[in-house]
Amino acid sequence: MKNLQFINSLWLASVVFVLLTPGVSAGEAKHSSVYNSDIHLLRELNLPLPRAALLLAQQSTQAETVKVTGVKLNSTDTGFDVILKTTEGAKLQINTNSKGNTYIAEIPNTQLQGNAFRQAKPVEGITEVTVTNQDDNSIRVMVLGSAGAPKIELFDSDKGLIFAVTPLVLPVEPQQPKPHSTYST
């Protein structure tokens, strides 16, 4: 019961406050001494670009297609290097994964100039190396191992982007000597 009386009293006080408070319309506010001429409409303000717009502008300039002018294989002590010849190797963003015996590198914002590259059996333990255009704006590098996916380290140099390939070679089990049979007569 007391709660109901309190709510009724609060409601009545609110109504009285609203009725006794003088209202000011937008037209009157401009002529009022309370009006501040420094307050502007949002559309009238010259605001800087939002952070997201700046990031998108930066991304579009960074997303220029990098030309890969050639592919070269160089032998090393542990395997071989796949060199993607470009002057902008440091700009490349590489997405890598392995599926079964295959190492796959997807390189967006690149274009291989000329024909696709394919080399069968460049070293023991590697079945094939291919470098192909996936579409107008990305390259795929695939290295197929014969016993498993190879170990690959990435480097950029003044020559371009380097994939240092080390094939997975399973250890060869030593042959067990055959037991000699002896005959006794």
N, CA and C of each residue as an Amber inpcrd file, in Angstrom:
protein
   555
   0.8250000  -1.1890000   0.0000000   0.0000000   0.0000000   0.0000000
   0.8760000   1.2640000   0.0000000   1.9480000   1.2280000   0.8290000
   2.8280000   2.3830000   0.8860000   3.5360000   2.5880000  -0.4530000
   3.8700000   1.4680000  -1.1280000   4.5190000   1.5760000  -2.4380000
   3.6170000   2.2630000  -3.4410000   2.3490000   1.9550000  -3.4180000
   1.3920000   2.5560000  -4.3370000   1.2770000   4.0540000  -4.0780000
   1.2270000   4.4740000  -2.8120000   1.1590000   5.8940000  -2.4730000
   2.4420000   6.6080000  -2.9430000   3.5940000   5.9520000  -2.7740000
   4.8630000   6.5520000  -3.1800000   4.9050000   6.7530000  -4.6980000
   4.4490000   5.7520000  -5.4270000   4.4390000   5.8380000  -6.8980000
   3.4970000   6.9370000  -7.3510000   2.3030000   7.0430000  -6.7300000
   1.3470000   8.0940000  -7.0960000   1.9330000   9.4730000  -6.8070000
   2.6200000   9.6150000  -5.6880000   3.2240000  10.9010000  -5.3220000
   4.3370000  11.2560000  -6.3140000   5.1440000  10.2920000  -6.6730000
   6.2230000  10.5180000  -7.6250000   5.6680000  10.9240000  -8.9810000
   4.6160000  10.2720000  -9.3990000   3.9800000  10.5940000 -10.6820000
   3.4250000  12.0040000 -10.6630000   2.7670000  12.3800000  -9.6100000
   2.1690000  13.6990000  -9.4790000   3.2580000  14.7730000  -9.4730000
   4.3600000  14.5210000  -8.7740000   5.4550000  15.4950000  -8.7370000
   6.0640000  15.6720000 -10.1220000   6.1840000  14.6000000 -10.8800000
   6.7270000  14.6730000 -12.2370000   5.8430000  15.4990000 -13.1380000
   4.5490000  15.3050000 -13.0480000   3.6030000  16.0540000 -13.8800000
   3.6790000  17.5390000 -13.5400000   3.7070000  17.8650000 -12.2590000
   3.7840000  19.2640000 -11.8430000   5.0890000  19.8880000 -12.3500000
   6.1910000  19.1750000 -12.2680000   7.4830000  19.6850000 -12.7250000
   7.4460000  19.9920000 -14.2230000   6.8910000  19.0680000 -15.0090000
   6.8220000  19.2580000 -16.4560000   5.9340000  20.4460000 -16.8050000
   4.8090000  20.6020000 -16.0950000   3.8920000  21.7030000 -16.3890000
   4.4750000  23.0570000 -15.9980000   5.2670000  23.1050000 -14.9640000
   5.7970000  24.3760000 -14.4920000   7.1120000  24.7800000 -15.1690000
   7.7970000  23.8450000 -15.8110000   9.0530000  24.1460000 -16.4800000
   8.7500000  24.8020000 -17.8210000   9.3460000  25.9940000 -18.0800000
   9.0440000  26.6520000 -19.3610000   9.7030000  25.9000000 -20.5060000
   9.0060000  25.7080000 -21.5730000   9.5420000  25.0270000 -22.7500000
  10.1750000  26.0270000 -23.6920000  11.1730000  25.5880000 -24.4160000
  11.8430000  26.4340000 -25.3800000  11.8980000  25.6680000 -26.6930000
  11.4000000  26.2410000 -27.7550000  11.4490000  25.5790000 -29.0540000
  12.7780000  25.9110000 -29.7260000  13.1050000  25.2050000 -30.7890000
  14.3750000  25.4190000 -31.4870000  14.4450000  26.8300000 -32.0490000
  13.3450000  27.3590000 -32.5280000  13.3200000  28.7150000 -33.0790000
  13.6050000  29.7480000 -32.0020000  13.0460000  29.5450000 -30.8250000
  13.2600000  30.4790000 -29.7310000  14.6770000  30.3830000 -29.1970000
  15.2930000  29.1960000 -29.2940000  16.6270000  29.0040000 -28.7390000
  17.6520000  29.8530000 -29.4770000  17.4580000  30.0760000 -30.7690000
  18.4020000  30.8830000 -31.5350000  18.4160000  32.3240000 -31.0460000
  17.2830000  32.8030000 -30.5650000  17.1790000  34.1860000 -30.1210000
  17.3880000  34.3060000 -28.6200000  17.4940000  33.2080000 -27.9460000
  17.6530000  33.2030000 -26.5020000  19.0910000  33.5200000 -26.1290000
  19.3030000  34.0350000 -24.9420000  20.6550000  34.3030000 -24.4640000
  21.3770000  33.0180000 -24.0990000  20.6350000  31.9050000 -23.9820000
  21.2300000  30.6270000 -23.6400000  21.8770000  29.9840000 -24.8610000
  21.4740000  30.3980000 -26.0600000  21.9680000  29.7950000 -27.3050000
  23.4610000  30.0380000 -27.4570000  24.2080000  28.9820000 -27.7880000
  25.6580000  29.0730000 -27.9750000  25.9400000  28.9540000 -29.4700000
  26.5230000  29.9680000 -30.0640000  26.7630000  29.9670000 -31.5070000
  27.8490000  28.9760000 -31.9150000  28.5660000  28.4150000 -30.9470000
  29.6140000  27.4500000 -31.2610000  29.0740000  26.0440000 -31.4950000
  27.8050000  25.8370000 -31.2760000  27.2170000  24.5170000 -31.4700000
  26.7470000  24.4150000 -32.9170000  27.2600000  23.3880000 -33.6180000
  26.9340000  23.2020000 -35.0300000  26.2610000  21.8470000 -35.2320000
  25.5650000  21.7570000 -36.3320000  25.0130000  20.4660000 -36.7120000
  26.1530000  19.5490000 -37.1420000  25.9850000  18.2690000 -36.9510000
  27.0210000  17.3020000 -37.2720000  27.4160000  17.3670000 -38.7390000
  26.4490000  17.5510000 -39.6290000  26.7580000  17.5960000 -41.0610000
  27.5270000  18.8550000 -41.4500000  27.5430000  19.8690000 -40.5860000
  28.2700000  21.1020000 -40.8600000  29.7460000  21.0190000 -40.4740000
  30.1050000  20.0010000 -39.7220000  31.4780000  19.8800000 -39.2370000
  32.3760000  19.2370000 -40.2820000  33.6030000  19.6560000 -40.3690000
  34.6140000  19.0300000 -41.2190000  35.3720000  18.0290000 -40.3700000
  34.9200000  16.7990000 -40.3620000  35.5360000  15.7650000 -39.5360000
  36.6000000  15.0220000 -40.3340000  37.6740000  14.5660000 -39.6710000
  38.6580000  13.7340000 -40.3870000  38.0350000  12.3920000 -40.7390000
  38.6600000  11.7080000 -41.7110000  38.1590000  10.3940000 -42.0980000
  38.2050000   9.4370000 -40.9150000  37.2020000   8.5890000 -40.7710000
  37.2550000   7.5950000 -39.7020000  38.4380000   6.6540000 -39.9020000
  38.8940000   6.0330000 -38.8460000  40.0570000   5.1330000 -38.8630000
  39.8600000   4.0050000 -39.8850000  38.6580000   3.4750000 -39.9730000
  38.4000000   2.3770000 -40.9140000  38.6200000   2.8350000 -42.3520000
  38.2020000   4.0460000 -42.6810000  38.3960000   4.5550000 -44.0450000
  39.8770000   4.7190000 -44.3430000  40.6530000   5.1780000 -43.3590000
  42.0950000   5.3110000 -43.5560000  42.7470000   3.9590000 -43.7800000
  42.3280000   2.9600000 -43.0080000  42.8910000   1.6160000 -43.1690000
  42.5650000   1.0330000 -44.5380000  41.3440000   1.2440000 -45.0050000
  40.9690000   0.7420000 -46.3280000  41.7770000   1.4350000 -47.4170000
  42.0210000   2.7190000 -47.2700000  42.8280000   3.4390000 -48.2580000
  44.2500000   2.9020000 -48.2650000  44.8090000   2.6170000 -47.0880000
  46.1550000   2.0600000 -47.0160000  46.1990000   0.6710000 -47.6310000
  45.1590000  -0.1310000 -47.3640000  45.1240000  -1.4860000 -47.8960000
  45.0890000  -1.4800000 -49.4120000  44.3320000  -0.5610000 -49.9990000
  44.2330000  -0.5460000 -51.4610000  45.5760000  -0.1970000 -52.0940000
  46.3700000   0.6630000 -51.4420000  47.6790000   0.9670000 -52.0090000
  48.6510000  -0.1750000 -51.7710000  48.4830000  -0.9010000 -50.6390000
  49.3580000  -2.0270000 -50.3610000  48.9900000  -3.2380000 -51.2090000
  47.7780000  -3.3000000 -51.6920000  47.3050000  -4.4630000 -52.4120000
  47.6530000  -4.4260000 -53.8960000  48.5910000  -3.5790000 -54.2990000
  49.0080000  -3.5630000 -55.6850000  49.6480000  -4.8950000 -56.0370000
  49.4270000  -5.3460000 -57.2420000  49.9300000  -6.6450000 -57.6700000
  51.4390000  -6.5930000 -57.8790000  52.1310000  -7.5370000 -57.2450000
  53.5820000  -7.6680000 -57.3810000  53.8530000  -8.6340000 -58.5370000
  54.7010000  -8.2330000 -59.4580000  55.0430000  -9.0670000 -60.6110000
  56.1780000 -10.0120000 -60.2520000  55.9760000 -11.3110000 -60.5050000
  57.0270000 -12.3160000 -60.3540000  57.5140000 -12.6140000 -61.7630000
  58.7690000 -12.2420000 -62.0390000  59.2790000 -12.2970000 -63.4070000
  59.8760000 -13.6510000 -63.7770000  60.0570000 -14.5370000 -62.8060000
  60.6100000 -15.8400000 -63.1170000  60.7210000 -16.7100000 -61.8860000
  61.0000000 -17.9950000 -62.1320000  61.1770000 -18.9820000 -61.0650000
  62.4760000 -19.7130000 -61.3430000  63.2740000 -19.9040000 -60.3000000
  64.5630000 -20.5680000 -60.4650000  64.7760000 -21.5460000 -59.3140000
  65.3710000 -22.6980000 -59.6070000  65.7490000 -23.6710000 -58.5800000
  67.2690000 -23.6560000 -58.4360000  67.7560000 -23.6060000 -57.1970000
  69.1870000 -23.6890000 -56.8990000  69.4170000 -24.8230000 -55.9170000
  70.3890000 -25.6850000 -56.2030000  70.7240000 -26.7750000 -55.2890000
  71.4120000 -26.2250000 -54.0400000  71.1420000 -26.8620000 -52.8990000
  71.8010000 -26.5250000 -51.6380000  72.2960000 -27.8160000 -51.0000000
  73.0090000 -27.6880000 -49.8780000  73.5090000 -28.8710000 -49.1800000
  72.3880000 -29.7290000 -48.6120000  71.2680000 -29.1080000 -48.2470000
  70.1770000 -29.8500000 -47.6040000  68.9990000 -30.1030000 -48.5240000
  69.0330000 -29.5950000 -49.7360000  67.9100000 -29.7570000 -50.6630000
  68.0490000 -28.7890000 -51.8190000  67.1510000 -27.7950000 -51.8760000
  67.2130000 -26.7990000 -52.9350000  66.3910000 -25.5760000 -52.5370000
  66.6180000 -24.4750000 -53.2530000  65.8540000 -23.2460000 -53.0740000
  64.9610000 -23.0430000 -54.2830000  63.7220000 -22.6410000 -54.0280000
  62.8310000 -22.1620000 -55.0810000  62.8400000 -20.6470000 -54.9500000
  63.2980000 -19.9500000 -55.9950000  63.4000000 -18.4960000 -55.9500000
  62.3490000 -17.9020000 -56.8760000  61.4440000 -17.1000000 -56.2860000
  60.4890000 -16.3340000 -57.0830000  61.1390000 -14.9750000 -57.3270000
  61.5310000 -14.7190000 -58.5600000  62.2550000 -13.4940000 -58.8880000
  61.3020000 -12.3000000 -58.9000000  61.5660000 -11.3550000 -57.9900000
  60.8140000 -10.1090000 -57.9120000  61.6410000  -9.1030000 -57.1330000
  61.4140000  -7.8460000 -57.3820000  62.1310000  -6.8080000 -56.6340000
  61.3920000  -6.4370000 -55.3580000  60.2160000  -7.0120000 -55.1760000
  59.3930000  -6.6410000 -54.0340000  59.0410000  -7.8450000 -53.1610000
  59.9990000  -8.7180000 -52.9040000  59.7530000  -9.9250000 -52.1230000
  59.2900000  -9.6580000 -50.7060000  59.7510000  -8.5620000 -50.1130000
  59.3880000  -8.2510000 -48.7310000  57.9220000  -7.8560000 -48.6000000
  57.2820000  -7.4360000 -49.6850000  55.8830000  -7.0080000 -49.6300000
  54.9050000  -8.1780000 -49.6590000  55.3850000  -9.3550000 -50.0090000
  54.4880000 -10.4880000 -50.2070000  53.9980000 -11.0670000 -48.8790000
  52.7240000 -11.4000000 -48.8490000  52.1080000 -12.0480000 -47.6900000
  51.7980000 -13.4760000 -48.1020000  52.3830000 -14.4450000 -47.4060000
  52.2640000 -15.8460000 -47.8080000  51.3910000 -16.5980000 -46.8190000
  50.4370000 -17.3550000 -47.3510000  49.6000000 -18.2440000 -46.5380000
  50.0270000 -19.6660000 -46.8570000  50.4890000 -20.3990000 -45.8450000
  51.0120000 -21.7470000 -46.0890000  50.2350000 -22.7930000 -45.3200000
  50.2480000 -24.0010000 -45.8650000  49.7320000 -25.1620000 -45.1530000
  50.2770000 -26.4270000 -45.8060000  50.1090000 -27.5350000 -45.1350000
  50.5330000 -28.8320000 -45.6740000  49.3460000 -29.7690000 -45.6600000
  49.2060000 -30.5080000 -46.7350000  48.1550000 -31.5240000 -46.8410000
  48.8150000 -32.8000000 -47.3090000  48.8480000 -33.7750000 -46.4350000
  49.4930000 -35.0360000 -46.7900000  50.9630000 -34.8170000 -47.0610000
  51.4200000 -35.1660000 -48.2590000  52.8260000 -35.0080000 -48.6490000
  53.1020000 -33.6750000 -49.3350000  52.1230000 -32.7730000 -49.3700000
  52.2550000 -31.5570000 -50.1660000  52.3140000 -30.3060000 -49.2960000
  53.3220000 -29.4760000 -49.5620000  53.4270000 -28.1430000 -48.9730000
  52.8020000 -27.1840000 -49.9810000  51.8980000 -26.3040000 -49.4990000
  51.2030000 -25.3670000 -50.3870000  51.3800000 -23.9550000 -49.8420000
  51.7900000 -23.0430000 -50.7030000  51.8940000 -21.6210000 -50.3510000
  51.0230000 -20.8260000 -51.3100000  50.0780000 -20.0930000 -50.7580000
  49.2300000 -19.1900000 -51.5440000  49.7680000 -17.7810000 -51.3360000
  50.0170000 -17.0620000 -52.4270000  50.5880000 -15.7180000 -52.3360000
  49.6420000 -14.7500000 -53.0480000  48.7950000 -14.0400000 -52.2660000
  47.8760000 -13.0850000 -52.8890000  48.6160000 -11.8420000 -53.3800000
  47.9580000 -11.0990000 -54.2370000  48.4800000  -9.8450000 -54.8050000
  49.7770000 -10.0550000 -55.5780000  49.8750000 -11.1760000 -56.2800000
  51.0300000 -11.4580000 -57.1290000  50.5540000 -11.9810000 -58.4780000
  51.4270000 -11.8530000 -59.4590000  51.1270000 -12.3730000 -60.7910000
  52.4050000 -12.9150000 -61.3900000  52.3810000 -14.1820000 -61.7800000
  53.5200000 -14.8170000 -62.4290000  53.5220000 -14.4050000 -63.8960000
  54.6070000 -13.7660000 -64.3270000  54.7500000 -13.3530000 -65.7150000
  55.2580000 -14.5490000 -66.5180000  54.6560000 -14.8110000 -67.6430000
  55.0740000 -15.9510000 -68.4630000  54.3280000 -17.2130000 -68.0750000
  54.9330000 -18.3440000 -68.4220000  54.2830000 -19.6390000 -68.2180000
  54.4360000 -20.1430000 -66.7890000  53.5660000 -21.0900000 -66.4510000
  53.6730000 -21.7610000 -65.1560000  54.9920000 -22.5340000 -65.1040000
  55.4780000 -22.7830000 -63.8860000  56.7400000 -23.4960000 -63.6960000
  56.4430000 -24.8780000 -63.1350000  57.1300000 -25.9000000 -63.6810000
  56.9970000 -27.2670000 -63.1860000  58.3350000 -27.9660000 -63.3120000
  58.7770000 -28.6080000 -62.2150000  60.0130000 -29.3880000 -62.2350000
  59.7340000 -30.7100000 -61.5280000  59.8800000 -31.8050000 -62.2610000
  59.6800000 -33.1320000 -61.6820000  60.9970000 -33.6170000 -61.0700000
  60.9020000 -34.2250000 -59.9120000  62.0230000 -34.8540000 -59.2070000
  63.3050000 -33.9950000 -59.1930000  63.2410000 -32.7860000 -58.6080000
  64.4500000 -31.9550000 -58.5800000  65.5480000 -32.5420000 -57.6940000
  65.1650000 -33.2490000 -56.6350000  66.1090000 -33.9380000 -55.7540000
  65.4170000 -35.1770000 -55.1990000  66.2140000 -36.0490000 -54.5980000
  65.6370000 -37.2350000 -53.9670000  64.7200000 -36.8060000 -52.8200000
  63.5370000 -37.3800000 -52.7670000  62.5690000 -37.0540000 -51.7220000
  61.5120000 -36.0540000 -52.1500000  61.6880000 -35.4330000 -53.3160000
  60.7060000 -34.4770000 -53.8510000  60.2160000 -34.9940000 -55.1930000
  58.9060000 -35.1600000 -55.2980000  58.3090000 -35.6660000 -56.5230000
  58.1270000 -34.5630000 -57.5630000  57.6930000 -33.3670000 -57.0990000
  57.3990000 -32.3060000 -58.0630000  57.3430000 -30.9470000 -57.3670000
  57.7140000 -29.9010000 -58.1130000  57.5750000 -28.5080000 -57.6850000
  56.8010000 -27.7820000 -58.7760000  55.7480000 -27.0520000 -58.3870000
  55.0020000 -26.2550000 -59.3650000  54.7800000 -24.8450000 -58.8170000
  54.7920000 -23.8800000 -59.7230000  54.4440000 -22.4980000 -59.4060000
  53.4730000 -22.0610000 -60.4930000  52.2400000 -21.7220000 -60.1030000
  51.2070000 -21.3920000 -61.0760000  50.4090000 -20.1680000 -60.6310000
  49.8170000 -19.4860000 -61.6130000  48.8480000 -18.4290000 -61.3060000
  47.5380000 -19.1010000 -60.9280000  46.9830000 -18.7180000 -59.7890000
  45.6730000 -19.2400000 -59.3950000  44.5700000 -18.4570000 -60.0810000
  44.7530000 -17.1590000 -60.1490000  43.8320000 -16.2600000 -60.8410000
  44.6520000 -15.0270000 -61.2480000  43.9950000 -13.9340000 -61.5630000
  44.7210000 -12.7410000 -61.9950000  45.5170000 -12.0800000 -60.8800000
  45.3220000 -12.5400000 -59.6380000  45.9140000 -11.8230000 -58.5250000
  46.5150000 -12.7260000 -57.4500000  46.8800000 -13.9720000 -57.7830000
  47.5240000 -14.8240000 -56.7720000  48.2920000 -15.9710000 -57.4310000
  49.3340000 -16.3810000 -56.7080000  50.2060000 -17.4710000 -57.1610000
  50.1330000 -18.5940000 -56.1300000  50.2560000 -19.8310000 -56.6100000
  50.3400000 -20.9980000 -55.7300000  51.6600000 -21.7100000 -55.9890000
  52.3900000 -21.9610000 -54.9000000  53.6200000 -22.7570000 -54.9530000
  53.3030000 -24.0740000 -54.2570000  53.5490000 -25.1900000 -54.9670000
  53.3170000 -26.5170000 -54.3790000  54.5850000 -27.3460000 -54.4960000
  54.9540000 -27.9870000 -53.3710000  56.1030000 -28.8840000 -53.3550000
  55.5880000 -30.2200000 -52.8320000  55.6470000 -31.2300000 -53.6870000
  55.1410000 -32.5570000 -53.3550000  56.2990000 -33.4550000 -52.9500000
  56.2730000 -33.9040000 -51.7000000  57.3040000 -34.8140000 -51.2180000
  56.9220000 -36.2510000 -51.4870000  57.9170000 -37.1260000 -51.6330000
  57.6030000 -38.5340000 -51.8910000  57.3200000 -39.2960000 -50.5970000
  57.9570000 -38.9260000 -49.4910000  57.7510000 -39.6360000 -48.2260000
  56.9410000 -38.8150000 -47.2290000  56.7280000 -37.5480000 -47.4830000
  56.0000000 -36.6500000 -46.5910000  56.2210000 -35.2230000 -47.0310000
  55.4880000 -34.3030000 -46.4140000  55.6380000 -32.8900000 -46.7710000
  57.0400000 -32.4200000 -46.3980000  57.6900000 -31.6920000 -47.2840000
  59.0420000 -31.2130000 -46.9930000  59.0300000 -30.0810000 -45.9710000
  60.2030000 -29.8550000 -45.3610000  60.3860000 -28.7240000 -44.4600000
  60.7820000 -27.5350000 -45.3390000  60.1070000 -26.4000000 -45.1340000
  60.3840000 -25.2250000 -45.9660000  60.5300000 -24.0000000 -45.0800000
  61.6010000 -23.2390000 -45.3340000  61.8230000 -21.9590000 -44.6710000
  61.7430000 -20.8670000 -45.7230000  61.1730000 -19.7200000 -45.3430000
  61.0000000 -18.6030000 -46.2680000  61.9800000 -17.4800000 -45.9510000
  62.5510000 -16.9000000 -46.9990000  63.4720000 -15.7670000 -46.8780000
  63.1630000 -14.7860000 -47.9910000  63.3490000 -13.4830000 -47.7370000
  63.3090000 -12.5380000 -48.8440000  64.7050000 -11.9570000 -49.0110000
  65.0490000 -11.7260000 -50.2650000  66.3670000 -11.1910000 -50.5860000
  66.2160000 -10.1980000 -51.7280000  67.3410000  -9.6500000 -52.1760000
  67.2820000  -8.7340000 -53.3180000  66.9230000  -9.4780000 -54.6050000
  67.0360000 -10.8210000 -54.5930000  66.6550000 -11.6280000 -55.7610000
  65.1470000 -11.8800000 -55.8050000  64.4980000 -11.8730000 -54.6320000
  63.0750000 -12.1520000 -54.5740000  62.7300000 -12.9380000 -53.3300000
  61.7140000 -13.7470000 -53.4290000  61.2670000 -14.5790000 -52.3150000
  61.8690000 -15.9690000 -52.4740000  62.4650000 -16.4930000 -51.3900000
  63.1660000 -17.7800000 -51.4520000  62.4780000 -18.7860000 -50.5460000
  62.1500000 -19.9420000 -51.1110000  61.6420000 -21.0830000 -50.3590000
  62.8030000 -22.0710000 -50.2310000  63.3760000 -22.2070000 -49.0430000
  64.4630000 -23.1720000 -48.8160000  63.8130000 -24.5140000 -48.4840000
  63.9550000 -25.4760000 -49.3850000  63.2620000 -26.7650000 -49.2870000
  64.2250000 -27.8460000 -48.7990000  63.7990000 -28.5380000 -47.7360000
  64.5260000 -29.7010000 -47.2360000  63.5700000 -30.8800000 -47.3070000
  63.8490000 -31.8560000 -48.1840000  62.9300000 -32.9800000 -48.3260000
  62.9360000 -33.8690000 -47.0860000  61.8000000 -34.4850000 -46.8590000
  61.7000000 -35.4730000 -45.7990000  62.1560000 -36.8010000 -46.3900000
  63.2650000 -37.2760000 -45.9020000  63.7930000 -38.5410000 -46.3940000
  63.7570000 -39.5110000 -45.2290000  63.0460000 -40.5810000 -45.4210000
  62.9600000 -41.5900000 -44.3680000  64.2840000 -42.3350000 -44.2600000
  64.7210000 -42.5960000 -43.0380000  65.9850000 -43.3250000 -42.8940000
  65.8660000 -44.7260000 -43.4850000  66.9320000 -45.1060000 -44.1170000
  66.9600000 -46.4410000 -44.7190000  67.4330000 -47.4170000 -43.6510000
  66.6440000 -48.4620000 -43.4760000  67.0270000 -49.4650000 -42.4790000
  68.1910000 -50.2850000 -43.0190000  69.1970000 -50.4930000 -42.1850000
  70.3180000 -51.3090000 -42.6580000  69.8500000 -52.7450000 -42.8930000
  70.4280000 -53.3250000 -43.8900000  70.0550000 -54.7060000 -44.2210000
  70.6090000 -55.6390000 -43.1540000  69.7700000 -56.5290000 -42.7110000
  70.1850000 -57.5300000 -41.7390000  70.9530000 -58.6310000 -42.4640000
  72.1110000 -58.9890000 -41.9360000  72.8330000 -60.0800000 -42.5980000
  72.0260000 -61.3690000 -42.4810000  72.0780000 -62.1370000 -43.5410000
  71.3480000 -63.4030000 -43.5370000  72.1290000 -64.4010000 -42.6870000
  71.4270000 -65.1270000 -41.8680000  72.1360000 -66.1340000 -41.0410000
  72.7470000 -67.2160000 -41.9410000  73.9530000 -67.5870000 -41.5790000
  74.6140000 -68.6410000 -42.3290000  74.1170000 -69.9820000 -41.8000000
  73.8300000 -70.8130000 -42.6960000  73.4200000 -72.1450000 -42.2470000
  74.6040000 -73.1010000 -42.3410000  74.6720000 -73.9240000 -41.3980000
  75.7540000 -74.8960000 -41.4090000  75.1350000 -76.2850000 -41.5020000
  75.8130000 -77.0830000 -42.2330000  75.3570000 -78.4560000 -42.3860000
  76.3610000 -79.3660000 -41.6990000  75.8600000 -80.2630000 -41.0300000
  76.7700000 -81.2650000 -40.4680000  76.3950000 -82.6060000 -41.0580000
  77.3940000 -83.3340000 -41.3770000  77.1550000 -84.6310000 -41.9620000
  77.7600000 -85.7370000 -41.1630000
